[in-house]
Amino acid sequence: MQQPQERIKVGLFGIGLDVYWGQFDGLLPRLEGYQKQIAERIAACGVEVVDVGMVDSPFKARDAGDKLRSAGVECVFLFVSTYALSSTVLPVAQAVGVPIVVLNIQPVKAIDYAAFNAMGDRGKMTGEWLAHCQACSAPEIASVFNRAGIDYHLVTGYLNGEETWREVDEWVQAARVKAAIRENRLGVLGHYYCGMLDVYTDLTLQSAVFGTHIELLEMCELHALRQEASEDQVQDKLREFAVAFAVSPECSEAELRRAARTSCALDALVAAHGLGSMAYYYEGSPGNEYEDIVTSVIAGNSLLTARHVPVAGECEVKNAQAMKIMDTLGVGGSFSEFYLMDYEDDVVLLGHDGPAHFAIAEGRVGLVPLPLFHGKPGQGLSIQMTVKHGPVTLLSVVERAGKVSLLVAEGESVQGPVMQIGNTNSRYRFSIGAKAFTNAWCKAGPAHHCAIGVGHVAGAIGKLAALLCVECEVVC
């Protein structure tokens, strides 16, 4: 399910004190061995690790910082191998100018005190202790970074600790998402749903926070591409529909062809502008050709979403960003809004009439006809889908008072009856209960849309917020 993309680079350097190497035989290669294990574990997360080795003096610090900066790393992991002077750390952090993740990771869960105290030789005992004293430098480094205004984060644990590597993996995921969103080109097709004030957004602010390029698209271009679609292309698309969707027998040949031709045009539009996500909405006058297009986009936009080009309806740019984040994390990102509360089962139903994400569907995604699109003009084909039962995460990109923040909740998609109205539609249960969840989520100030992904990924999203220097609120 993970979106294919170029491997990003992350930096790694270890710190120690050069005076120790002559005093304690074998200490340096032992610590370098730990650093090698860390480099291999980070690389297993699917990134290129730029390891500049052990920095044990201010002279080496300058050189390490220059190498990491020129490598263009997204973030830097700092392995505290033993006690080290903060003067060997600050120059590196100042030079690279990217967030530092301090790995306060000792080799074992706890030292073997009996074996240690039985060594007898206090010199050797000191050397053994120094191989385990990573925590000694952690407060010194934090103090200096605080005073210098350096952006840093801590991972504290031990080398084979499951929690340790869960945290490291989340930092790697966050760095990967930050790079993907920064390089993304988000298309805006049409205009906002008139009067939907919560959906309106500051495009400049979105670009400033995420680095995303916003490409404003024209309906006339989509219309021209639709006119150019050949009969062979339409037939290929109809065959794709038959494979991708569970096509209802109620779908007329005319509606399927209309949706297939529009899907061909959407593919061409995305290719022409190099888009990685899109937000859209349009109405047009009754009988207008643009209305004919916009009432036939759902199938094609669902296919785009499945190909890692998430599409949000009602021109919800903020939610297109949220969907892209979830898709890059490899957990889906289906376009949703609150549908209703079920107080008997203590669940909230969420769904939408817009695009679905095939990768997180419980069973096949249905393609069905709708006699009307509620609150919108026309009629056409829509999708029917339930999100996979199991753990889920909800994400909203929130904009208020000139700032962007991330809003997250973890819950569970559960079995039970849903409305078969030709929409995405799922039942969600939250640890704090449906009522408390709804109150807390609404008070945080999101628009009425959100992106839903499978699995619990609030940890990675929180770390992404830290890398972006924005706030992240976790409801549950």
CSV table of C-alpha atoms in Angstrom, one decimal:
chain,number,residue,atom,x,y,z
A,1,MET,CA,0.0,0.0,0.0
A,2,GLN,CA,3.0,2.3,0.5
A,3,GLN,CA,3.3,5.0,-2.2
A,4,PRO,CA,6.4,4.4,-4.4
A,5,GLN,CA,8.9,7.3,-4.2
A,6,GLU,CA,12.5,8.1,-4.2
A,7,ARG,CA,14.6,7.1,-1.2
A,8,ILE,CA,15.2,10.1,1.0
A,9,LYS,CA,18.5,10.7,2.9
A,10,VAL,CA,18.8,10.9,6.7
A,11,GLY,CA,22.0,11.7,8.5
A,12,LEU,CA,23.7,9.8,11.3
A,13,PHE,CA,26.7,10.6,13.5
A,14,GLY,CA,27.9,9.3,16.8
A,15,ILE,CA,29.6,11.3,19.5
A,16,GLY,CA,32.2,10.3,22.1
A,17,LEU,CA,35.3,11.7,23.8
A,18,ASP,CA,38.6,11.2,22.1
A,19,VAL,CA,40.5,11.1,25.5
A,20,TYR,CA,38.8,7.8,26.3
A,21,TRP,CA,40.1,5.8,23.3
A,22,GLY,CA,43.7,5.7,24.7
A,23,GLN,CA,42.5,5.0,28.2
A,24,PHE,CA,40.1,2.1,27.6
A,25,ASP,CA,41.2,-0.6,25.1
A,26,GLY,CA,38.5,-1.7,22.7
A,27,LEU,CA,36.0,0.9,23.7
A,28,LEU,CA,36.0,2.8,20.4
A,29,PRO,CA,35.4,-0.2,18.1
A,30,ARG,CA,32.7,-1.5,20.5
A,31,LEU,CA,30.8,1.8,20.3
A,32,GLU,CA,31.3,2.0,16.5
A,33,GLY,CA,29.8,-1.4,16.3
A,34,TYR,CA,26.7,-0.1,18.1
A,35,GLN,CA,26.5,2.8,15.6
A,36,LYS,CA,26.8,0.3,12.7
A,37,GLN,CA,23.8,-1.6,14.1
A,38,ILE,CA,21.8,1.6,14.3
A,39,ALA,CA,22.7,2.6,10.8
A,40,GLU,CA,21.5,-0.7,9.5
A,41,ARG,CA,18.3,-0.6,11.4
A,42,ILE,CA,17.5,2.9,10.1
A,43,ALA,CA,18.4,1.9,6.5
A,44,ALA,CA,15.9,-1.0,6.9
A,45,CYS,CA,13.2,1.7,7.2
A,46,GLY,CA,13.7,2.4,3.5
A,47,VAL,CA,16.0,5.4,3.5
A,48,GLU,CA,19.6,6.2,2.6
A,49,VAL,CA,21.7,6.7,5.7
A,50,VAL,CA,24.5,9.2,5.4
A,51,ASP,CA,26.7,8.0,8.3
A,52,VAL,CA,29.6,10.4,9.0
A,53,GLY,CA,31.1,8.2,11.8
A,54,MET,CA,32.2,9.0,15.2
A,55,VAL,CA,32.6,12.7,16.1
A,56,ASP,CA,34.8,13.0,19.1
A,57,SER,CA,36.4,16.5,18.8
A,58,PRO,CA,35.3,20.0,17.7
A,59,PHE,CA,37.5,19.6,14.6
A,60,LYS,CA,35.7,16.5,13.4
A,61,ALA,CA,32.4,18.3,14.3
A,62,ARG,CA,32.9,21.0,11.7
A,63,ASP,CA,33.8,18.4,9.0
A,64,ALA,CA,30.8,16.2,9.9
A,65,GLY,CA,28.4,19.1,9.7
A,66,ASP,CA,29.7,20.1,6.3
A,67,LYS,CA,29.3,16.6,4.9
A,68,LEU,CA,25.7,16.2,6.2
A,69,ARG,CA,24.6,19.6,4.9
A,70,SER,CA,26.0,18.9,1.5
A,71,ALA,CA,24.3,15.5,1.4
A,72,GLY,CA,20.9,17.2,1.7
A,73,VAL,CA,19.6,15.1,4.5
A,74,GLU,CA,16.0,15.5,5.8
A,75,CYS,CA,16.9,15.1,9.4
A,76,VAL,CA,19.9,13.9,11.5
A,77,PHE,CA,20.1,11.1,14.0
A,78,LEU,CA,22.7,11.8,16.8
A,79,PHE,CA,23.8,8.6,18.5
A,80,VAL,CA,25.1,9.3,22.0
A,81,SER,CA,27.6,6.4,22.2
A,82,THR,CA,29.1,7.4,25.6
A,83,TYR,CA,29.8,10.6,27.4
A,84,ALA,CA,30.8,13.4,25.0
A,85,LEU,CA,31.3,17.1,25.2
A,86,SER,CA,28.5,19.3,23.9
A,87,SER,CA,31.2,21.3,22.0
A,88,THR,CA,31.4,18.3,19.6
A,89,VAL,CA,27.6,18.4,19.0
A,90,LEU,CA,26.6,22.1,18.6
A,91,PRO,CA,28.7,22.8,15.5
A,92,VAL,CA,27.1,19.8,13.7
A,93,ALA,CA,23.6,20.9,14.5
A,94,GLN,CA,24.3,24.5,13.5
A,95,ALA,CA,25.8,23.5,10.2
A,96,VAL,CA,23.1,21.1,9.0
A,97,GLY,CA,20.1,23.3,9.8
A,98,VAL,CA,17.6,20.4,10.0
A,99,PRO,CA,15.9,18.8,13.0
A,100,ILE,CA,18.2,16.6,15.2
A,101,VAL,CA,16.9,13.3,16.7
A,102,VAL,CA,19.0,12.5,19.7
A,103,LEU,CA,19.4,8.7,20.2
A,104,ASN,CA,19.9,8.2,23.9
A,105,ILE,CA,20.1,4.4,23.2
A,106,GLN,CA,22.2,2.2,25.5
A,107,PRO,CA,23.3,-1.3,24.4
A,108,VAL,CA,21.2,-3.4,26.8
A,109,LYS,CA,18.1,-3.0,28.9
A,110,ALA,CA,20.0,-3.1,32.2
A,111,ILE,CA,23.7,-3.7,33.0
A,112,ASP,CA,24.6,-7.0,34.6
A,113,TYR,CA,25.6,-5.6,38.0
A,114,ALA,CA,26.8,-8.9,39.5
A,115,ALA,CA,29.1,-9.6,36.5
A,116,PHE,CA,30.2,-6.0,36.4
A,117,ASN,CA,31.1,-5.8,40.1
A,118,ALA,CA,33.0,-9.1,39.8
A,119,MET,CA,35.4,-7.7,37.2
A,120,GLY,CA,37.7,-6.5,40.0
A,121,ASP,CA,39.7,-4.1,38.0
A,122,ARG,CA,38.2,-0.6,38.5
A,123,GLY,CA,39.8,0.7,35.3
A,124,LYS,CA,38.2,-2.0,33.2
A,125,MET,CA,35.0,-1.5,35.2
A,126,THR,CA,35.0,2.2,34.2
A,127,GLY,CA,35.5,1.3,30.6
A,128,GLU,CA,32.5,-1.1,30.8
A,129,TRP,CA,30.4,1.6,32.4
A,130,LEU,CA,31.3,4.1,29.7
A,131,ALA,CA,29.9,1.7,27.1
A,132,HIS,CA,26.5,2.0,28.9
A,133,CYS,CA,26.5,5.7,30.0
A,134,GLN,CA,24.6,7.2,27.0
A,135,ALA,CA,22.2,9.0,29.4
A,136,CYS,CA,25.1,11.0,30.9
A,137,SER,CA,25.2,13.4,27.9
A,138,ALA,CA,21.5,13.6,27.2
A,139,PRO,CA,20.8,16.5,29.6
A,140,GLU,CA,23.9,18.4,28.5
A,141,ILE,CA,23.0,18.2,24.9
A,142,ALA,CA,19.4,19.2,25.6
A,143,SER,CA,20.5,22.2,27.6
A,144,VAL,CA,22.8,23.5,24.9
A,145,PHE,CA,20.3,22.9,22.2
A,146,ASN,CA,17.6,24.8,24.2
A,147,ARG,CA,19.9,27.7,24.8
A,148,ALA,CA,21.0,27.7,21.1
A,149,GLY,CA,17.4,27.5,19.8
A,150,ILE,CA,18.2,24.2,18.0
A,151,ASP,CA,15.2,22.0,16.9
A,152,TYR,CA,15.8,18.6,18.5
A,153,HIS,CA,13.9,15.5,19.7
A,154,LEU,CA,14.8,12.6,22.0
A,155,VAL,CA,14.5,8.9,21.7
A,156,THR,CA,15.5,7.1,24.9
A,157,GLY,CA,15.7,3.4,25.1
A,158,TYR,CA,18.0,0.4,24.5
A,159,LEU,CA,19.4,-1.2,21.4
A,160,ASN,CA,17.0,-4.1,21.0
A,161,GLY,CA,14.0,-2.4,22.5
A,162,GLU,CA,10.8,-2.7,20.4
A,163,GLU,CA,9.6,0.8,21.6
A,164,THR,CA,13.0,2.3,20.7
A,165,TRP,CA,12.7,1.2,17.0
A,166,ARG,CA,9.0,2.0,16.8
A,167,GLU,CA,9.9,5.6,17.7
A,168,VAL,CA,12.9,5.7,15.2
A,169,ASP,CA,10.7,4.3,12.5
A,170,GLU,CA,8.1,7.0,13.1
A,171,TRP,CA,10.7,9.7,12.8
A,172,VAL,CA,11.9,8.1,9.5
A,173,GLN,CA,8.2,8.0,8.3
A,174,ALA,CA,7.7,11.6,9.3
A,175,ALA,CA,10.8,12.7,7.4
A,176,ARG,CA,9.6,10.8,4.4
A,177,VAL,CA,6.2,12.4,4.5
A,178,LYS,CA,7.6,15.9,4.9
A,179,ALA,CA,9.7,15.4,1.8
A,180,ALA,CA,6.8,14.0,-0.2
A,181,ILE,CA,4.5,16.8,0.8
A,182,ARG,CA,7.1,19.4,0.0
A,183,GLU,CA,7.7,18.0,-3.5
A,184,ASN,CA,4.0,17.5,-4.1
A,185,ARG,CA,2.0,19.4,-6.8
A,186,LEU,CA,-1.6,19.8,-5.7
A,187,GLY,CA,-4.1,20.7,-8.3
A,188,VAL,CA,-7.2,22.8,-7.6
A,189,LEU,CA,-9.9,22.2,-10.2
A,190,GLY,CA,-13.0,24.4,-10.2
A,191,HIS,CA,-14.0,26.3,-7.1
A,192,TYR,CA,-15.2,26.0,-3.5
A,193,TYR,CA,-18.7,24.8,-2.7
A,194,CYS,CA,-20.3,28.2,-2.2
A,195,GLY,CA,-21.0,29.0,1.4
A,196,MET,CA,-18.9,26.1,2.9
A,197,LEU,CA,-16.8,28.6,4.9
A,198,ASP,CA,-14.9,26.0,6.9
A,199,VAL,CA,-13.5,24.5,3.6
A,200,TYR,CA,-12.0,27.8,2.4
A,201,THR,CA,-8.3,28.0,2.9
A,202,ASP,CA,-5.2,30.2,2.5
A,203,LEU,CA,-3.3,28.6,-0.4
A,204,THR,CA,-0.2,30.7,0.4
A,205,LEU,CA,-0.2,29.4,3.9
A,206,GLN,CA,-0.5,25.8,2.7
A,207,SER,CA,2.5,26.3,0.5
A,208,ALA,CA,4.4,28.1,3.3
A,209,VAL,CA,3.9,25.3,5.9
A,210,PHE,CA,4.1,22.2,3.7
A,211,GLY,CA,6.1,23.4,0.7
A,212,THR,CA,3.4,22.1,-1.6
A,213,HIS,CA,3.1,23.7,-5.0
A,214,ILE,CA,-0.6,24.6,-5.7
A,215,GLU,CA,-1.5,24.4,-9.4
A,216,LEU,CA,-4.8,26.1,-10.4
A,217,LEU,CA,-6.5,24.1,-13.1
A,218,GLU,CA,-9.1,25.1,-15.7
A,219,MET,CA,-12.3,23.1,-16.4
A,220,CYS,CA,-11.9,24.1,-20.1
A,221,GLU,CA,-8.6,22.1,-20.2
A,222,LEU,CA,-10.3,19.1,-18.7
A,223,HIS,CA,-13.1,19.5,-21.2
A,224,ALA,CA,-10.7,19.5,-24.1
A,225,LEU,CA,-8.9,16.4,-22.8
A,226,ARG,CA,-12.2,14.7,-22.5
A,227,GLN,CA,-13.1,15.5,-26.1
A,228,GLU,CA,-9.7,14.1,-27.2
A,229,ALA,CA,-10.2,10.7,-25.5
A,230,SER,CA,-10.3,8.0,-28.2
A,231,GLU,CA,-12.7,5.1,-28.3
A,232,ASP,CA,-9.8,2.7,-27.6
A,233,GLN,CA,-9.0,4.7,-24.4
A,234,VAL,CA,-12.6,4.6,-23.3
A,235,GLN,CA,-12.8,0.9,-23.9
A,236,ASP,CA,-9.6,0.4,-21.9
A,237,LYS,CA,-11.0,2.4,-19.1
A,238,LEU,CA,-14.3,0.4,-19.1
A,239,ARG,CA,-12.2,-2.7,-18.7
A,240,GLU,CA,-10.3,-1.1,-15.9
A,241,PHE,CA,-13.7,-0.3,-14.2
A,242,ALA,CA,-14.7,-3.9,-14.5
A,243,VAL,CA,-11.5,-5.1,-12.7
A,244,ALA,CA,-11.3,-2.3,-10.1
A,245,PHE,CA,-14.9,-2.0,-9.1
A,246,ALA,CA,-17.8,-4.3,-8.3
A,247,VAL,CA,-19.9,-2.7,-11.0
A,248,SER,CA,-23.6,-2.8,-10.2
A,249,PRO,CA,-25.9,-4.2,-12.9
A,250,GLU,CA,-27.9,-1.1,-12.3
A,251,CYS,CA,-25.2,1.0,-14.0
A,252,SER,CA,-26.3,1.9,-17.5
A,253,GLU,CA,-23.9,1.6,-20.4
A,254,ALA,CA,-24.3,5.3,-21.1
A,255,GLU,CA,-23.3,6.3,-17.5
A,256,LEU,CA,-20.4,3.9,-17.6
A,257,ARG,CA,-19.1,5.4,-20.8
A,258,ARG,CA,-19.6,8.9,-19.6
A,259,ALA,CA,-17.6,8.2,-16.4
A,260,ALA,CA,-14.9,6.3,-18.4
A,261,ARG,CA,-14.4,9.2,-20.8
A,262,THR,CA,-14.1,11.6,-17.9
A,263,SER,CA,-11.6,9.3,-16.2
A,264,CYS,CA,-9.4,9.3,-19.3
A,265,ALA,CA,-9.4,13.1,-19.2
A,266,LEU,CA,-8.6,13.2,-15.5
A,267,ASP,CA,-5.6,10.8,-16.1
A,268,ALA,CA,-4.4,13.1,-18.9
A,269,LEU,CA,-4.9,16.3,-16.7
A,270,VAL,CA,-2.9,14.7,-13.8
A,271,ALA,CA,-0.1,13.7,-16.2
A,272,ALA,CA,0.0,17.1,-18.0
A,273,HIS,CA,0.6,18.9,-14.7
A,274,GLY,CA,2.6,16.3,-12.8
A,275,LEU,CA,0.0,16.3,-10.0
A,276,GLY,CA,0.4,14.2,-6.8
A,277,SER,CA,-3.0,15.2,-5.3
A,278,MET,CA,-6.1,17.3,-6.2
A,279,ALA,CA,-9.1,19.1,-4.8
A,280,TYR,CA,-12.1,19.8,-7.0
A,281,TYR,CA,-15.6,21.1,-7.2
A,282,TYR,CA,-17.8,22.6,-9.9
A,283,GLU,CA,-21.5,23.1,-10.7
A,284,GLY,CA,-22.0,24.7,-14.0
A,285,SER,CA,-25.4,25.7,-15.4
A,286,PRO,CA,-28.0,23.0,-16.0
A,287,GLY,CA,-27.2,21.2,-19.2
A,288,ASN,CA,-23.8,22.8,-19.5
A,289,GLU,CA,-20.9,20.5,-20.7
A,290,TYR,CA,-18.9,21.2,-17.6
A,291,GLU,CA,-21.8,20.0,-15.5
A,292,ASP,CA,-21.7,16.8,-17.6
A,293,ILE,CA,-18.1,16.4,-16.6
A,294,VAL,CA,-18.3,17.1,-12.9
A,295,THR,CA,-21.2,14.7,-12.5
A,296,SER,CA,-19.1,11.9,-13.9
A,297,VAL,CA,-15.8,12.3,-12.0
A,298,ILE,CA,-16.2,10.0,-8.9
A,299,ALA,CA,-15.1,6.8,-10.6
A,300,GLY,CA,-12.0,8.3,-12.2
A,301,ASN,CA,-11.1,10.2,-9.0
A,302,SER,CA,-11.3,7.0,-7.1
A,303,LEU,CA,-8.9,5.3,-9.5
A,304,LEU,CA,-6.5,8.3,-9.1
A,305,THR,CA,-6.7,8.0,-5.4
A,306,ALA,CA,-5.8,4.3,-5.6
A,307,ARG,CA,-2.7,5.3,-7.7
A,308,HIS,CA,-1.5,7.6,-4.9
A,309,VAL,CA,-3.0,10.7,-6.4
A,310,PRO,CA,-5.6,11.4,-3.6
A,311,VAL,CA,-8.5,13.5,-4.7
A,312,ALA,CA,-10.7,15.5,-2.3
A,313,GLY,CA,-14.2,16.7,-3.3
A,314,GLU,CA,-15.9,20.0,-2.5
A,315,CYS,CA,-12.5,21.7,-3.2
A,316,GLU,CA,-11.3,20.8,0.2
A,317,VAL,CA,-7.6,21.6,-0.2
A,318,LYS,CA,-6.8,21.0,3.4
A,319,ASN,CA,-8.2,17.5,3.2
A,320,ALA,CA,-6.3,16.8,0.0
A,321,GLN,CA,-3.2,17.5,2.1
A,322,ALA,CA,-4.4,15.2,4.9
A,323,MET,CA,-5.1,12.5,2.4
A,324,LYS,CA,-1.7,12.8,0.8
A,325,ILE,CA,-0.1,12.5,4.3
A,326,MET,CA,-2.0,9.4,5.0
A,327,ASP,CA,-1.3,7.9,1.6
A,328,THR,CA,2.4,8.6,1.9
A,329,LEU,CA,2.4,6.8,5.3
A,330,GLY,CA,1.0,3.8,3.4
A,331,VAL,CA,-2.3,3.7,5.4
A,332,GLY,CA,-4.8,5.0,2.8
A,333,GLY,CA,-6.6,8.3,3.4
A,334,SER,CA,-10.2,8.0,2.4
A,335,PHE,CA,-12.3,11.2,2.0
A,336,SER,CA,-14.9,11.4,4.9
A,337,GLU,CA,-17.2,13.5,6.9
A,338,PHE,CA,-19.5,12.9,9.9
A,339,TYR,CA,-22.7,11.1,8.8
A,340,LEU,CA,-24.6,10.4,12.0
A,341,MET,CA,-24.3,9.1,15.6
A,342,ASP,CA,-25.4,5.7,16.8
A,343,TYR,CA,-25.9,6.1,20.5
A,344,GLU,CA,-27.1,2.5,21.0
A,345,ASP,CA,-23.8,1.1,19.8
A,346,ASP,CA,-21.8,4.2,20.9
A,347,VAL,CA,-20.3,4.7,17.4
A,348,VAL,CA,-20.0,7.5,14.9
A,349,LEU,CA,-20.7,6.9,11.2
A,350,LEU,CA,-18.5,8.7,8.7
A,351,GLY,CA,-18.4,8.6,4.9
A,352,HIS,CA,-18.8,10.7,1.7
A,353,ASP,CA,-20.1,10.6,-1.8
A,354,GLY,CA,-16.7,11.4,-3.2
A,355,PRO,CA,-13.6,9.2,-4.1
A,356,ALA,CA,-12.8,6.0,-2.2
A,357,HIS,CA,-9.4,4.5,-1.4
A,358,PHE,CA,-9.4,0.9,-2.7
A,359,ALA,CA,-6.4,-0.1,-0.6
A,360,ILE,CA,-8.4,0.2,2.7
A,361,ALA,CA,-11.7,-1.2,1.6
A,362,GLU,CA,-13.5,-4.0,3.4
A,363,GLY,CA,-14.1,-6.1,0.4
A,364,ARG,CA,-14.5,-4.7,-3.1
A,365,VAL,CA,-15.5,-1.1,-3.9
A,366,GLY,CA,-18.9,-0.9,-5.4
A,367,LEU,CA,-19.8,1.3,-8.4
A,368,VAL,CA,-23.5,2.2,-8.3
A,369,PRO,CA,-25.8,4.8,-9.9
A,370,LEU,CA,-27.3,7.7,-7.9
A,371,PRO,CA,-30.5,9.4,-9.1
A,372,LEU,CA,-29.1,12.6,-7.6
A,373,PHE,CA,-26.0,14.0,-5.8
A,374,HIS,CA,-27.5,15.5,-2.7
A,375,GLY,CA,-26.8,19.2,-2.5
A,376,LYS,CA,-25.2,19.2,-5.9
A,377,PRO,CA,-26.4,19.2,-9.5
A,378,GLY,CA,-27.1,16.2,-11.6
A,379,GLN,CA,-26.8,12.5,-11.2
A,380,GLY,CA,-24.3,9.8,-12.1
A,381,LEU,CA,-22.2,7.0,-10.8
A,382,SER,CA,-20.9,6.9,-7.2
A,383,ILE,CA,-19.0,4.4,-5.1
A,384,GLN,CA,-20.0,2.3,-2.1
A,385,MET,CA,-17.3,1.2,0.3
A,386,THR,CA,-16.7,0.4,4.0
A,387,VAL,CA,-13.2,0.9,5.5
A,388,LYS,CA,-11.5,-2.3,6.7
A,389,HIS,CA,-12.6,-3.4,10.1
A,390,GLY,CA,-9.8,-2.8,12.7
A,391,PRO,CA,-7.7,0.1,14.0
A,392,VAL,CA,-8.0,3.4,12.1
A,393,THR,CA,-6.6,6.9,12.4
A,394,LEU,CA,-8.4,10.1,11.5
A,395,LEU,CA,-6.5,13.2,10.3
A,396,SER,CA,-7.5,16.7,9.6
A,397,VAL,CA,-5.3,19.6,8.5
A,398,VAL,CA,-6.7,22.5,10.5
A,399,GLU,CA,-6.3,26.2,9.7
A,400,ARG,CA,-7.2,28.9,12.1
A,401,ALA,CA,-5.9,32.3,13.1
A,402,GLY,CA,-3.3,32.2,10.4
A,403,LYS,CA,-1.8,29.0,11.5
A,404,VAL,CA,-1.9,25.4,10.4
A,405,SER,CA,-2.1,22.4,12.8
A,406,LEU,CA,-2.8,18.7,12.6
A,407,LEU,CA,-5.7,17.0,14.4
A,408,VAL,CA,-5.6,13.3,15.0
A,409,ALA,CA,-7.7,10.6,16.6
A,410,GLU,CA,-7.2,6.9,16.8
A,411,GLY,CA,-10.2,4.5,16.8
A,412,GLU,CA,-11.5,1.4,15.3
A,413,SER,CA,-13.7,0.6,12.3
A,414,VAL,CA,-16.3,-1.9,13.5
A,415,GLN,CA,-18.8,-4.2,12.0
A,416,GLY,CA,-22.5,-3.3,11.9
A,417,PRO,CA,-25.2,-1.9,9.7
A,418,VAL,CA,-24.5,1.1,7.4
A,419,MET,CA,-26.6,3.1,5.0
A,420,GLN,CA,-26.5,1.6,1.5
A,421,ILE,CA,-26.8,5.0,-0.3
A,422,GLY,CA,-23.9,4.8,-2.7
A,423,ASN,CA,-21.3,6.4,-0.5
A,424,THR,CA,-18.3,5.4,1.5
A,425,ASN,CA,-19.9,4.6,4.9
A,426,SER,CA,-18.3,3.1,8.0
A,427,ARG,CA,-18.9,2.7,11.8
A,428,TYR,CA,-16.2,4.0,14.1
A,429,ARG,CA,-15.7,3.4,17.8
A,430,PHE,CA,-13.4,5.5,20.0
A,431,SER,CA,-11.9,4.8,23.4
A,432,ILE,CA,-13.5,8.0,24.9
A,433,GLY,CA,-16.9,7.2,23.5
A,434,ALA,CA,-18.8,8.7,20.5
A,435,LYS,CA,-20.1,11.8,22.4
A,436,ALA,CA,-16.8,12.8,24.0
A,437,PHE,CA,-14.9,12.2,20.7
A,438,THR,CA,-17.3,14.3,18.7
A,439,ASN,CA,-17.2,17.2,21.2
A,440,ALA,CA,-13.4,17.1,21.4
A,441,TRP,CA,-12.9,16.8,17.6
A,442,CYS,CA,-15.3,19.7,16.8
A,443,LYS,CA,-13.8,21.9,19.5
A,444,ALA,CA,-10.4,21.6,17.9
A,445,GLY,CA,-11.7,23.5,14.9
A,446,PRO,CA,-11.3,21.3,11.8
A,447,ALA,CA,-13.3,21.6,8.6
A,448,HIS,CA,-16.1,19.0,8.4
A,449,HIS,CA,-13.9,16.7,6.3
A,450,CYS,CA,-11.2,14.4,7.4
A,451,ALA,CA,-8.9,11.7,6.0
A,452,ILE,CA,-9.2,8.1,7.4
A,453,GLY,CA,-6.5,5.5,7.2
A,454,VAL,CA,-6.0,2.0,8.5
A,455,GLY,CA,-3.8,1.3,11.6
A,456,HIS,CA,-2.8,3.6,14.4
A,457,VAL,CA,-0.3,6.2,13.1
A,458,ALA,CA,-0.8,9.1,15.5
A,459,GLY,CA,2.8,8.8,16.6
A,460,ALA,CA,4.2,9.3,13.1
A,461,ILE,CA,1.8,12.2,12.5
A,462,GLY,CA,2.9,13.9,15.7
A,463,LYS,CA,6.5,13.6,14.6
A,464,LEU,CA,5.6,15.0,11.2
A,465,ALA,CA,4.1,18.0,13.0
A,466,ALA,CA,7.3,18.4,15.0
A,467,LEU,CA,9.4,18.4,11.8
A,468,LEU,CA,7.0,21.0,10.2
A,469,CYS,CA,7.1,23.1,13.4
A,470,VAL,CA,3.3,23.0,13.7
A,471,GLU,CA,1.0,21.9,16.6
A,472,CYS,CA,-0.5,18.5,16.7
A,473,GLU,CA,-3.6,17.7,18.8
A,474,VAL,CA,-4.5,14.1,19.6
A,475,VAL,CA,-8.1,13.6,20.6
A,476,CYS,CA,-7.8,10.0,21.5
